[in-house]
PDB file of C-alpha atoms in Angstrom:
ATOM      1  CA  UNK C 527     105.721 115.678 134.799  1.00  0.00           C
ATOM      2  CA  UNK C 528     109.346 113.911 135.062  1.00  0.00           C
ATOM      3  CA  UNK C 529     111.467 115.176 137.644  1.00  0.00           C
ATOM      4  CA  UNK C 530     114.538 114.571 139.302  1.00  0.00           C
ATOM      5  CA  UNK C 531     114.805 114.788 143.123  1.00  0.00           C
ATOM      6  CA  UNK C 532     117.979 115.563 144.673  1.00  0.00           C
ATOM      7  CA  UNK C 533     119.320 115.883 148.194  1.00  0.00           C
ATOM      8  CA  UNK C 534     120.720 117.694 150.478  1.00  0.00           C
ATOM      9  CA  UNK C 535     121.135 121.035 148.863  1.00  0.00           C
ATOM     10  CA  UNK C 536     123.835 121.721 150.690  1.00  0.00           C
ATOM     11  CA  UNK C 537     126.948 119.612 152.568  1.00  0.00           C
ATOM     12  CA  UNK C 538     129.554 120.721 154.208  1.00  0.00           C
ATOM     13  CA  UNK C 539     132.429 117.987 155.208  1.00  0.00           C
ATOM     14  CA  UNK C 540     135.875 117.750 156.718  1.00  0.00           C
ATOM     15  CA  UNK C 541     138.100 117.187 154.948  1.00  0.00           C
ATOM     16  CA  UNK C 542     139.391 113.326 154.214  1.00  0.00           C
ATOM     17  CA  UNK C 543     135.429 112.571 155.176  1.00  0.00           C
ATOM     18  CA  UNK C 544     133.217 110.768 152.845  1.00  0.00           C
ATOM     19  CA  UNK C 545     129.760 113.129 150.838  1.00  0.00           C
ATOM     20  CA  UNK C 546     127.190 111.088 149.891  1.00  0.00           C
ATOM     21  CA  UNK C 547     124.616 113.132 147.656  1.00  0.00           C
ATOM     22  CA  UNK C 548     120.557 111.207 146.678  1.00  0.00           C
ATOM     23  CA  UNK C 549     118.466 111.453 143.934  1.00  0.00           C
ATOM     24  CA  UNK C 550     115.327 110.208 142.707  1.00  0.00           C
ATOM     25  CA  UNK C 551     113.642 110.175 139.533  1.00  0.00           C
ATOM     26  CA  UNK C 552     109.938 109.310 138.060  1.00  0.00           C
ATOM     27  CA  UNK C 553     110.123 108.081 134.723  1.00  0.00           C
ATOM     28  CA  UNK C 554     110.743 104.509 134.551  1.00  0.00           C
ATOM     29  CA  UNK C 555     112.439 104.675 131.057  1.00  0.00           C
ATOM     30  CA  UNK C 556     115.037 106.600 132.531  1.00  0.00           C
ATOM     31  CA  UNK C 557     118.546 104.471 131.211  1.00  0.00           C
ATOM     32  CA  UNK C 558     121.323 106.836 131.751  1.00  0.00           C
ATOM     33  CA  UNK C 559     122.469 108.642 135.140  1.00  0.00           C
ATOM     34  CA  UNK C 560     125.377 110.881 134.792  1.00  0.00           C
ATOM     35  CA  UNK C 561     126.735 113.199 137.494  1.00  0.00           C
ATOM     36  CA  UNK C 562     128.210 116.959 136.885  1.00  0.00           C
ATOM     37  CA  UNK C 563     130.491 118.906 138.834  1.00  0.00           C
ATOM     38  CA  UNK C 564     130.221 122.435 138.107  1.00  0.00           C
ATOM     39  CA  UNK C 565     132.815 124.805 140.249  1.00  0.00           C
ATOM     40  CA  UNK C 566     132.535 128.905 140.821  1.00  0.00           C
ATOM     41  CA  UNK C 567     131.946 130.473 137.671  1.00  0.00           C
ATOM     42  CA  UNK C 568     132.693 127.396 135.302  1.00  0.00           C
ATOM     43  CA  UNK C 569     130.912 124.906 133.184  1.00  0.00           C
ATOM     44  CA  UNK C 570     128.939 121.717 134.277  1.00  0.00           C
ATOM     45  CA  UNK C 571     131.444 118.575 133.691  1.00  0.00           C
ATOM     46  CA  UNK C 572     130.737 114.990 133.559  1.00  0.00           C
ATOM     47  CA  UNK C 573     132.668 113.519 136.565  1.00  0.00           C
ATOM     48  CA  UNK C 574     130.725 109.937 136.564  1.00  0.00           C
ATOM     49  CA  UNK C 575     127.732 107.830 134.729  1.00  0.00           C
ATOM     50  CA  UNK C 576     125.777 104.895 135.157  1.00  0.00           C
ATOM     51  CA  UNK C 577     123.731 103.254 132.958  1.00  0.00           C
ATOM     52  CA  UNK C 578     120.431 101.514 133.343  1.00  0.00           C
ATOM     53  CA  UNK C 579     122.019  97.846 133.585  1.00  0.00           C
ATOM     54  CA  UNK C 580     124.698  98.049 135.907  1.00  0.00           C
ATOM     55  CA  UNK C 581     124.156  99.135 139.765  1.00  0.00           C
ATOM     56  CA  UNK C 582     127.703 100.261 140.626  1.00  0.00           C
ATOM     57  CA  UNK C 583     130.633 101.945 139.475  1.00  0.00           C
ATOM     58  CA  UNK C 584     133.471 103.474 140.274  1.00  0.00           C
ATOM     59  CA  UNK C 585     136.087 105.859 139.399  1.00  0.00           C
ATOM     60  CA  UNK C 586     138.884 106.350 142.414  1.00  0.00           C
ATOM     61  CA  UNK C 587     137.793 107.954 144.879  1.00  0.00           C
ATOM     62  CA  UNK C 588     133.676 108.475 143.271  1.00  0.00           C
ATOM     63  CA  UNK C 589     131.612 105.885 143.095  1.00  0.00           C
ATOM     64  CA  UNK C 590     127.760 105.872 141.957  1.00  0.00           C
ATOM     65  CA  UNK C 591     125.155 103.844 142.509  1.00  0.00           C
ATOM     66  CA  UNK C 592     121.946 102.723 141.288  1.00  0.00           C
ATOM     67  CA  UNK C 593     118.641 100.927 142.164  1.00  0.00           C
ATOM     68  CA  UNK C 594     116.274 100.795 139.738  1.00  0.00           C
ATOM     69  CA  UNK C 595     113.985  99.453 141.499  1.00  0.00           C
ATOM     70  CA  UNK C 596     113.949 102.132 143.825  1.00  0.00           C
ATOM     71  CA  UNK C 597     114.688 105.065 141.478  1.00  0.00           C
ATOM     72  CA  UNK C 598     117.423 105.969 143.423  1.00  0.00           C
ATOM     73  CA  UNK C 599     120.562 106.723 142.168  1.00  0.00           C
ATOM     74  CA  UNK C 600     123.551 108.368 144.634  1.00  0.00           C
ATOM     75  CA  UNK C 601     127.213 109.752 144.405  1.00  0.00           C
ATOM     76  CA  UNK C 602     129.515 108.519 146.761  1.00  0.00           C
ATOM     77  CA  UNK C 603     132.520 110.647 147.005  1.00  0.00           C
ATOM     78  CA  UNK C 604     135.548 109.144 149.623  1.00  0.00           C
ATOM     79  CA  UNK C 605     138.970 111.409 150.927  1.00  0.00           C
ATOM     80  CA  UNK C 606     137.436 113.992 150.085  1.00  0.00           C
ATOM     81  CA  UNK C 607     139.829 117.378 149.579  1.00  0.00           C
ATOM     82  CA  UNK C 608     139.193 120.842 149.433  1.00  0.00           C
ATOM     83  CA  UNK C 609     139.277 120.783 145.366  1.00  0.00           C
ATOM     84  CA  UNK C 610     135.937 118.560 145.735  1.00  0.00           C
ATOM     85  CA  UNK C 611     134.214 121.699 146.768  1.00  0.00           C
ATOM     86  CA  UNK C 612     131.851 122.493 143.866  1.00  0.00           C
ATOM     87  CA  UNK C 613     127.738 122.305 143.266  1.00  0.00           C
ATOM     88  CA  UNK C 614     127.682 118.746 142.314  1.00  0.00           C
ATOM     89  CA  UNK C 615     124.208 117.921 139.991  1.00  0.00           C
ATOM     90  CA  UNK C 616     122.634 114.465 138.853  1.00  0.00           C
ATOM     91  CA  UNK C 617     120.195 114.331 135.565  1.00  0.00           C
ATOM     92  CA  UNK C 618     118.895 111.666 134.443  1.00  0.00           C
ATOM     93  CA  UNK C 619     117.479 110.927 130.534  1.00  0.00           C
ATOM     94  CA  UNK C 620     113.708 111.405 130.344  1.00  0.00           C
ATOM     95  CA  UNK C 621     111.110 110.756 127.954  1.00  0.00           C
ATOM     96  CA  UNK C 622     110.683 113.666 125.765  1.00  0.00           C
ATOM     97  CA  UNK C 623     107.015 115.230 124.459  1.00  0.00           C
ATOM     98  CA  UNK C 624     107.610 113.790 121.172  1.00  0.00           C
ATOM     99  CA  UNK C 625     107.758 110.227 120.614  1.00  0.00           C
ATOM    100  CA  UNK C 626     111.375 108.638 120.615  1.00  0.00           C
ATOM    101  CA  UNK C 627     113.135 111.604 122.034  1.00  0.00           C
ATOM    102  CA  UNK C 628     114.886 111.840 124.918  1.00  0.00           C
ATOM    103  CA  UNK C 629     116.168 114.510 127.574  1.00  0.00           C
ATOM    104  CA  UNK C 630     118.686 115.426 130.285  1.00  0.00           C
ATOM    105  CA  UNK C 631     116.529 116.508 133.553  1.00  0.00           C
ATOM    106  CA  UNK C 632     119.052 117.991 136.094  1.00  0.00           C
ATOM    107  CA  UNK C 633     118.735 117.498 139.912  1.00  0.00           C
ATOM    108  CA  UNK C 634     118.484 120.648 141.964  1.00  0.00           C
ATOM    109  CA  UNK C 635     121.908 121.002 142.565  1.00  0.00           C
ATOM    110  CA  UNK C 636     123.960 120.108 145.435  1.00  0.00           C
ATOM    111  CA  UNK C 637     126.901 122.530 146.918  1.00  0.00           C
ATOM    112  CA  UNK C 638     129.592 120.718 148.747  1.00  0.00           C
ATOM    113  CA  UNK C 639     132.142 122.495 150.642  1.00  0.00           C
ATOM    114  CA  UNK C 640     135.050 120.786 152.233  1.00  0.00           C
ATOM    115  CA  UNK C 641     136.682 122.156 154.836  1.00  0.00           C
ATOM    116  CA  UNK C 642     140.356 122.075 155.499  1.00  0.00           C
TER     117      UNK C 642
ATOM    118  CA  UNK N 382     139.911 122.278 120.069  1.00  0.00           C
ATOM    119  CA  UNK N 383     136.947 120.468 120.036  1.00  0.00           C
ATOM    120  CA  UNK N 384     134.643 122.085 121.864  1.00  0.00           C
ATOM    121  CA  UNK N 385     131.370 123.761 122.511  1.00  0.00           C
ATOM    122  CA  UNK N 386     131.690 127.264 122.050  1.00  0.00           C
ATOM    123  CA  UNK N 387     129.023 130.169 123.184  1.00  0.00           C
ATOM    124  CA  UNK N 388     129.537 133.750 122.238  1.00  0.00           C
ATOM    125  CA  UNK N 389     129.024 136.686 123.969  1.00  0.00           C
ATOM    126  CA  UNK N 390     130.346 135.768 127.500  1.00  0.00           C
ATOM    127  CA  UNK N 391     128.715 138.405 129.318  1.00  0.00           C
ATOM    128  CA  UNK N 392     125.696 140.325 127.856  1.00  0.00           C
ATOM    129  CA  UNK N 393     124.064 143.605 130.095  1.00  0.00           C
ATOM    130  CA  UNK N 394     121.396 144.653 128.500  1.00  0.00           C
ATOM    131  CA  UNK N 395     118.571 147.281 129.219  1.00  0.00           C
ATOM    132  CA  UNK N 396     114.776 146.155 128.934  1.00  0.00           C
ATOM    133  CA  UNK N 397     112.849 145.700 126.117  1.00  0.00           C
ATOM    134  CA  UNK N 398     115.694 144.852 124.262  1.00  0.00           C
ATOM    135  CA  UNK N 399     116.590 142.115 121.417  1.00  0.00           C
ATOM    136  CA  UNK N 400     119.796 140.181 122.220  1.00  0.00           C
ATOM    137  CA  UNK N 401     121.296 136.685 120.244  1.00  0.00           C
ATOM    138  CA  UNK N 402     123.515 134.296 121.801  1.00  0.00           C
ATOM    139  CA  UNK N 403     125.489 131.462 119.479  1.00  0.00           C
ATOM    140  CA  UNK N 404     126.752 128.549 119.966  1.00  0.00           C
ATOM    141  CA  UNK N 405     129.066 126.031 117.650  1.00  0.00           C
ATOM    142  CA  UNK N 406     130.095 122.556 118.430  1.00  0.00           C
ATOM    143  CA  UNK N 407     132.845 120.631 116.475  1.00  0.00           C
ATOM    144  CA  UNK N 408     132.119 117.634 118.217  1.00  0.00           C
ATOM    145  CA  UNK N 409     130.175 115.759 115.314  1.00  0.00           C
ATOM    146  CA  UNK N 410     127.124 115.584 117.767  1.00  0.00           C
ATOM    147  CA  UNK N 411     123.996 115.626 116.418  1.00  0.00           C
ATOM    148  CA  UNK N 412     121.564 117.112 119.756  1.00  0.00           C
ATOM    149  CA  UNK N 413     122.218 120.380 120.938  1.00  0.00           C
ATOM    150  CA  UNK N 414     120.491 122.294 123.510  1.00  0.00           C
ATOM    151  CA  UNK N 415     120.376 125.563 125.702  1.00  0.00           C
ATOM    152  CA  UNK N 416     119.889 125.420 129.185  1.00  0.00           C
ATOM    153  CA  UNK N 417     118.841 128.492 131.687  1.00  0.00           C
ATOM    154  CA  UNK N 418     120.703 128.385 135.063  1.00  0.00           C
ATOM    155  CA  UNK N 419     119.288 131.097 137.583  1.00  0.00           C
ATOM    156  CA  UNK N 420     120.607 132.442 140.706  1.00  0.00           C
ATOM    157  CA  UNK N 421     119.727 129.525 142.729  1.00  0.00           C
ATOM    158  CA  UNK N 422     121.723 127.128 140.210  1.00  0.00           C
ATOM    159  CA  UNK N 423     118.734 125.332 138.887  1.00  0.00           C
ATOM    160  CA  UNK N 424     119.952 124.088 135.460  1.00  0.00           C
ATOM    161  CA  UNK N 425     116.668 124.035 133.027  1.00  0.00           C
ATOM    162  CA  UNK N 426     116.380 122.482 129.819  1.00  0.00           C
ATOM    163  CA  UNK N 427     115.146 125.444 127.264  1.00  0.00           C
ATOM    164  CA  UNK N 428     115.302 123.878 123.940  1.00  0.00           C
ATOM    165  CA  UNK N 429     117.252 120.509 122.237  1.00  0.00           C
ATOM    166  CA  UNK N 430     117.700 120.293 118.433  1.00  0.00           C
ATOM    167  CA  UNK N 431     118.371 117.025 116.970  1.00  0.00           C
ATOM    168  CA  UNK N 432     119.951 117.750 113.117  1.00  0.00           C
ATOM    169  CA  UNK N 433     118.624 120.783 112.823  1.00  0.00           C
ATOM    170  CA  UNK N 434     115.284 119.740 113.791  1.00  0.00           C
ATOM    171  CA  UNK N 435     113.358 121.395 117.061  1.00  0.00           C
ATOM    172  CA  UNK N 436     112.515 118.114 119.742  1.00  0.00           C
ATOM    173  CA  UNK N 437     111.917 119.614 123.290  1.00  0.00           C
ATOM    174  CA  UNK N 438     110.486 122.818 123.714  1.00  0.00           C
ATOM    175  CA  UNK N 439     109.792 123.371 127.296  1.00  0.00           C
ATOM    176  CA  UNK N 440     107.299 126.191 128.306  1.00  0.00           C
ATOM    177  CA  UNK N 441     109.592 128.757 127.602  1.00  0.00           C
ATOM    178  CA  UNK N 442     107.602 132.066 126.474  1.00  0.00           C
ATOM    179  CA  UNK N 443     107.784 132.877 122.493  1.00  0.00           C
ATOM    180  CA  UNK N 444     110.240 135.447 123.233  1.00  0.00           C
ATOM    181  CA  UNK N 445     113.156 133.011 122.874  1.00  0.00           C
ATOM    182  CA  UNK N 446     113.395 131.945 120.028  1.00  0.00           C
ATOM    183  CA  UNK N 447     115.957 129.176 118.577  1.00  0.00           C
ATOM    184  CA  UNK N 448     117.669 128.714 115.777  1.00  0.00           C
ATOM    185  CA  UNK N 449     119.561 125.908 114.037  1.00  0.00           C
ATOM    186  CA  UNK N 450     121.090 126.615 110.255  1.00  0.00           C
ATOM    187  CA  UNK N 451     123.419 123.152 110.551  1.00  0.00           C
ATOM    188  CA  UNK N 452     123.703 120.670 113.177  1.00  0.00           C
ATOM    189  CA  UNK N 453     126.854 122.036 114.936  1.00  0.00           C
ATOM    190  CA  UNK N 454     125.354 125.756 115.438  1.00  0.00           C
ATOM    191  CA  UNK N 455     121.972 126.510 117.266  1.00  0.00           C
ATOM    192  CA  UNK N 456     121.845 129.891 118.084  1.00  0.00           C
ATOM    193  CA  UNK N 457     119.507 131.766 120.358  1.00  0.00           C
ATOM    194  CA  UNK N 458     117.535 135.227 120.074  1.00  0.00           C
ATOM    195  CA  UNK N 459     115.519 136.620 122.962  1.00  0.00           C
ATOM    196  CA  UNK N 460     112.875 139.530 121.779  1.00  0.00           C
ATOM    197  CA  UNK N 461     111.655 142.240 124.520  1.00  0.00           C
ATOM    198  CA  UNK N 462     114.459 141.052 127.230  1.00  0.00           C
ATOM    199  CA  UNK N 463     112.654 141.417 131.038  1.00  0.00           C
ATOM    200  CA  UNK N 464     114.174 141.487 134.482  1.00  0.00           C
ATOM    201  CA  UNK N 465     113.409 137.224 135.060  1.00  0.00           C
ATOM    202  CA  UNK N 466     115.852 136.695 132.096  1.00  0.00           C
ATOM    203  CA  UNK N 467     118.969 137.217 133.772  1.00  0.00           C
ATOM    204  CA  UNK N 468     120.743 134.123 134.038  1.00  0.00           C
ATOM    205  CA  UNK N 469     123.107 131.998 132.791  1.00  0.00           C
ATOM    206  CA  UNK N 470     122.625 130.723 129.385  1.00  0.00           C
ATOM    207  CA  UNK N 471     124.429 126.805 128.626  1.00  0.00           C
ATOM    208  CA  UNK N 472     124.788 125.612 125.071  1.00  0.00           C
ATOM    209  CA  UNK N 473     125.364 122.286 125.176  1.00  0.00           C
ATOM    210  CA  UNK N 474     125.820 119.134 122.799  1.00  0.00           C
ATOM    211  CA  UNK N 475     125.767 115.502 123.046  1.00  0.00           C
ATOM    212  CA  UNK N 476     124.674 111.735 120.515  1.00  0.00           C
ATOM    213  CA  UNK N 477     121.107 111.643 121.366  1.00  0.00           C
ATOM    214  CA  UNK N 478     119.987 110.726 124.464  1.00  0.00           C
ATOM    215  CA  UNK N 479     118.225 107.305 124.524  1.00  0.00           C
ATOM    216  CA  UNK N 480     119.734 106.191 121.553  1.00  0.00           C
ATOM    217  CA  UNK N 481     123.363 106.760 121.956  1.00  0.00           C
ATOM    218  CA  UNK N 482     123.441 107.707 125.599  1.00  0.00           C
ATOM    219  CA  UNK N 483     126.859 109.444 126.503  1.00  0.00           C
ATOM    220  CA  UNK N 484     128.092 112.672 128.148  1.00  0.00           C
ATOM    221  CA  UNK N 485     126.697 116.218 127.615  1.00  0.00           C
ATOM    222  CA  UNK N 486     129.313 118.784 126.690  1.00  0.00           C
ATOM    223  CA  UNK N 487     128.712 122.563 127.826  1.00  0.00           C
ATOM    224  CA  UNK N 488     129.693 125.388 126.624  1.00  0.00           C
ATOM    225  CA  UNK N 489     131.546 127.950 128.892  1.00  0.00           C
ATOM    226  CA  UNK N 490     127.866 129.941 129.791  1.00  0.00           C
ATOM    227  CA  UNK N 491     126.723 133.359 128.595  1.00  0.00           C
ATOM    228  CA  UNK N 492     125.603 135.336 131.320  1.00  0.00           C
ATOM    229  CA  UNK N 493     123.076 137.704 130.821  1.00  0.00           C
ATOM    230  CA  UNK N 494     121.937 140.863 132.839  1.00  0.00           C
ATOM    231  CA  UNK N 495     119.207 142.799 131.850  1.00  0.00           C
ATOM    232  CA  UNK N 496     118.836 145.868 133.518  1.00  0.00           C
TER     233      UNK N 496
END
């Protein structure tokens, strides 16, 4: 079935260093990438998203990119600080069962830890 | 505030028992969805509504079952609780996917230990 690939599962940085987290998905009609921070004991939030027809973009110091091609898709974080520390996850929209519905598949979850 | 809202917070349960979460969005969206996210952090989709109307339901045993009286509430009742369903429990909302694509809101999480 769909799936979303993501790497590594866990990063640990110094701080002002750059994280770079991967992920991969299968379905083809995938169209929209967004990224989630989620910190100790809180709720998933949209930090960044990409959509299907544009291969970059960036937000001060996070950037994501794209290659459709490839089915890659990455998160590009630069400075980072210790607030950046967090499980960081990618999804991507998948084909649901039923015709013309769509999902959110989440990556496996990255935890980042910057060190001061 | 516009939001999307999940009550209880925390839920400790024994086994064998029935327990409900709910969830409310004012957010006008029309897909809603609960998510399971286990010890390891995996974040699984569960179930996604679209106006009231059941769309995914991923291989999650007939225990769970969901249920949507409007499009800003979908609510979720688990019969005969066991061990494996302590977790974390996400409501979330968003325009639906594919058509409208645009950001998934979560609710703050109900976590669940049965005992």
């Amino acid at each position: 079935g769909e799936n979303v690939e993501q790497h590594p599962s866990t990063l640990s940085v110094q701080e002002g260093d750059s994280a770079v987290i991967k992920c991969t998905y299968s379905d083809s009609a995938s169209n929209y990438f967004p990224w989630y921070k989620q910190e100790l004991g809180k709720r998933p939030q949209l930090i960044i998203d990409i959509r299907s027809n544009v291969g970059e973009k960036k937000d001060q110091r996070i950037a994501v990119t794209l290659n459709k091609t490839a089915k890659h898709f990455s998160l590009h974080i630069t400075e980072t600080q210790p607030e950046d520390s967090a499980v960081y996850f990618c999804a991507a929209t998948t084909r649901g069962t039923t015709s013309g519905t769509y999902k959110y598949i989440f990556g496996t979850g990255t935890r980042l830890k910057v060190l001061a | 505030d516009t939001a999307v809202s999940q009550t209880p917070k925390y839920l400790v349960t024994q086994m064998g028992n029935d327990k409900s979460i709910k969830c409310e969005q004012n957010l006008g969206h029309d897909t809603m969805y609960w998510y399971k996210q286990d010890s390891k952090k995996f974040l699984k989709i569960m179930f996604s509504y679209n106006n009231k109307e059941l769309i995914i339901n991923e291989t999650v045993p007939n225990r769970f079952s969901p249920k949507s009286p409007d499009k800003a509430h979908l609510n979720l009742h688990i019969n005969s609780l066991e061990l494996g369903d302590s977790a974390v429990y996400f409501c979330a909302s968003s325009f639906p996917p594919g058509r409208v694509t645009g950001e998934l809101f979560f609710g703050e999480g109900s976590r669940l230990t049965v005992l």
